[in-house]
Amino acid sequence: MVVKIGINGYGTIGKRIADALTRFQDFIVTGIVKTKPDYGAFIAKSKGFKIYSIRENIDLFKKSNIEIEGSIEDLIEESDLIIDTTPGGLGRSYLHTLYSKYGKSIIFQGGEKHDIVETSFNSICNYEEAFNKKYVRVVSCNTTGLLRIICLIDEEIGVEKVKAVIVRRGADPKEDTRGPINSIVLDPPQIPSHHAIDVKTVLPKLDIETIAFAVPSTLMHVQYLNIFLKEKTSLDRIIEIFSKVKRIQLVNAKETGLDSTSKLIEYARDKGRYRYDIPENIVWLDTMKIDNKELTLVQAIHQESIVIPENIDAVKSITGLERDKWKAIRDTDEKLGLGNLFK
Ligand code: NAD
């Protein structure tokens, strides 16, 4: 079975998903939607992706050197499934004005609200819930980082309650108009922050509280987690659980010197990671501790790439391409080259 996939929105997330899909024999990228014939369109073309646009901007492309295949409507016709990676909130209006007319499956991203989909998705937590669903949402970067850890531990030991402090990057590297540039901002000024609410779209019964601060950095988020376990366990057991999954990577900051997000990113660049992407949760071993039933850890999350494996898994789940969660996850991780960062 081959799934024909169109990508609406070719920015930070869309361009990474497009590249990732080309690593799977079962997927064909039918095309990507760009609104303007700018450098992003040039790159997409040079990679061999067919370009579509919104109707009102097709003439802009015709006047440029960048060939255009047709309108977004044409791309939807050509595709079995659309991955919406437009800026947060636009997916909702596309759903009402366009997607709903075609009856195709749509995967939305974390910038959309949960109420427009049937299932908010995280592979480890609820892979099976997306079977045969039409509208699925892959939760945001911070939520994906939290859920991978929480659900892995919950499957094996049981999680009673979670508290997390999130230090958010202020903007992505290309976002030259966002900030803060000299502040630490309560983001948002409320407890719980929207991250706990987002986690609950996948795990409605979980007792979780989060607070988030936005800081002047573009590289990664850092999360401090307190996980209250249902049973007493050892640190070795937690490390063993994490080591089963390539999506979680453990690193010793003292031994390696990798004690900051900037050094992690420098390391990913030196390792030859494309775009310096780190789709794995990076958990610092030095910060892991167990006190009675309370597990503490600190992890770094690369916001630009963390949700890419989950988008691939969501396609496999919706289309029924793979019914076994762990087979799906392991195949995705292997084809995307996860888990080789510290080897
Ligand atoms: P982005 O701004 O980098 O990319 C969005 C792309 O959509 C841009 O290329 C933009 O030109 C294009 N676009 C704008 N209007 C459009 C329209 N009408 N039709 C089609 N395309 C249009 O945004 P992003 O960071 O890739 O975010 C996309 C989604 O992924 C959002 O829901 C966001 O919340 C979510 N997400 C982002 C991150 C992150 O850190 N960047 C992480 C996880 C999830």
PDB file of C-alpha atoms in Angstrom, residues 150 153-154 157-164 206-209 224-233 291-296:
ATOM      1  CA  ILE A 150       5.135   9.970  31.161  1.00  0.00           C
ATOM      2  CA  ILE A 153       6.905   5.101  32.745  1.00  0.00           C
ATOM      3  CA  ASP A 154       3.144   4.715  33.119  1.00  0.00           C
ATOM      4  CA  ILE A 157       5.359   1.292  36.633  1.00  0.00           C
ATOM      5  CA  GLY A 158       2.341   3.619  36.799  1.00  0.00           C
ATOM      6  CA  VAL A 159       2.262   7.394  37.190  1.00  0.00           C
ATOM      7  CA  GLU A 160       0.261   9.007  40.008  1.00  0.00           C
ATOM      8  CA  LYS A 161       0.986  12.678  39.370  1.00  0.00           C
ATOM      9  CA  VAL A 162       3.340  14.965  37.403  1.00  0.00           C
ATOM     10  CA  LYS A 163       4.694  18.444  38.071  1.00  0.00           C
ATOM     11  CA  ALA A 164       6.824  20.162  35.435  1.00  0.00           C
ATOM     12  CA  LEU A 206      -3.638  12.375  34.539  1.00  0.00           C
ATOM     13  CA  ASP A 207      -3.019  14.638  37.524  1.00  0.00           C
ATOM     14  CA  ILE A 208      -0.509  17.140  36.066  1.00  0.00           C
ATOM     15  CA  GLU A 209       0.543  20.707  36.804  1.00  0.00           C
ATOM     16  CA  TYR A 224      12.272  19.903  34.853  1.00  0.00           C
ATOM     17  CA  LEU A 225       9.953  17.018  35.766  1.00  0.00           C
ATOM     18  CA  ASN A 226       8.778  15.549  39.075  1.00  0.00           C
ATOM     19  CA  ILE A 227       6.991  12.282  38.434  1.00  0.00           C
ATOM     20  CA  PHE A 228       5.185  10.691  41.372  1.00  0.00           C
ATOM     21  CA  LEU A 229       5.153   6.941  40.750  1.00  0.00           C
ATOM     22  CA  LYS A 230       2.531   4.377  41.750  1.00  0.00           C
ATOM     23  CA  GLU A 231       5.231   1.990  43.054  1.00  0.00           C
ATOM     24  CA  LYS A 232       8.702   2.260  44.505  1.00  0.00           C
ATOM     25  CA  THR A 233      11.395   1.501  41.945  1.00  0.00           C
ATOM     26  CA  ASP A 291      13.351   9.773  46.396  1.00  0.00           C
ATOM     27  CA  ASN A 292      10.835   7.257  47.701  1.00  0.00           C
ATOM     28  CA  LYS A 293       8.247   7.224  44.863  1.00  0.00           C
ATOM     29  CA  GLU A 294       9.285  10.566  43.344  1.00  0.00           C
ATOM     30  CA  LEU A 295      11.377  10.603  40.176  1.00  0.00           C
ATOM     31  CA  THR A 296      13.143  13.840  39.204  1.00  0.00           C
TER      32      THR A 296
END
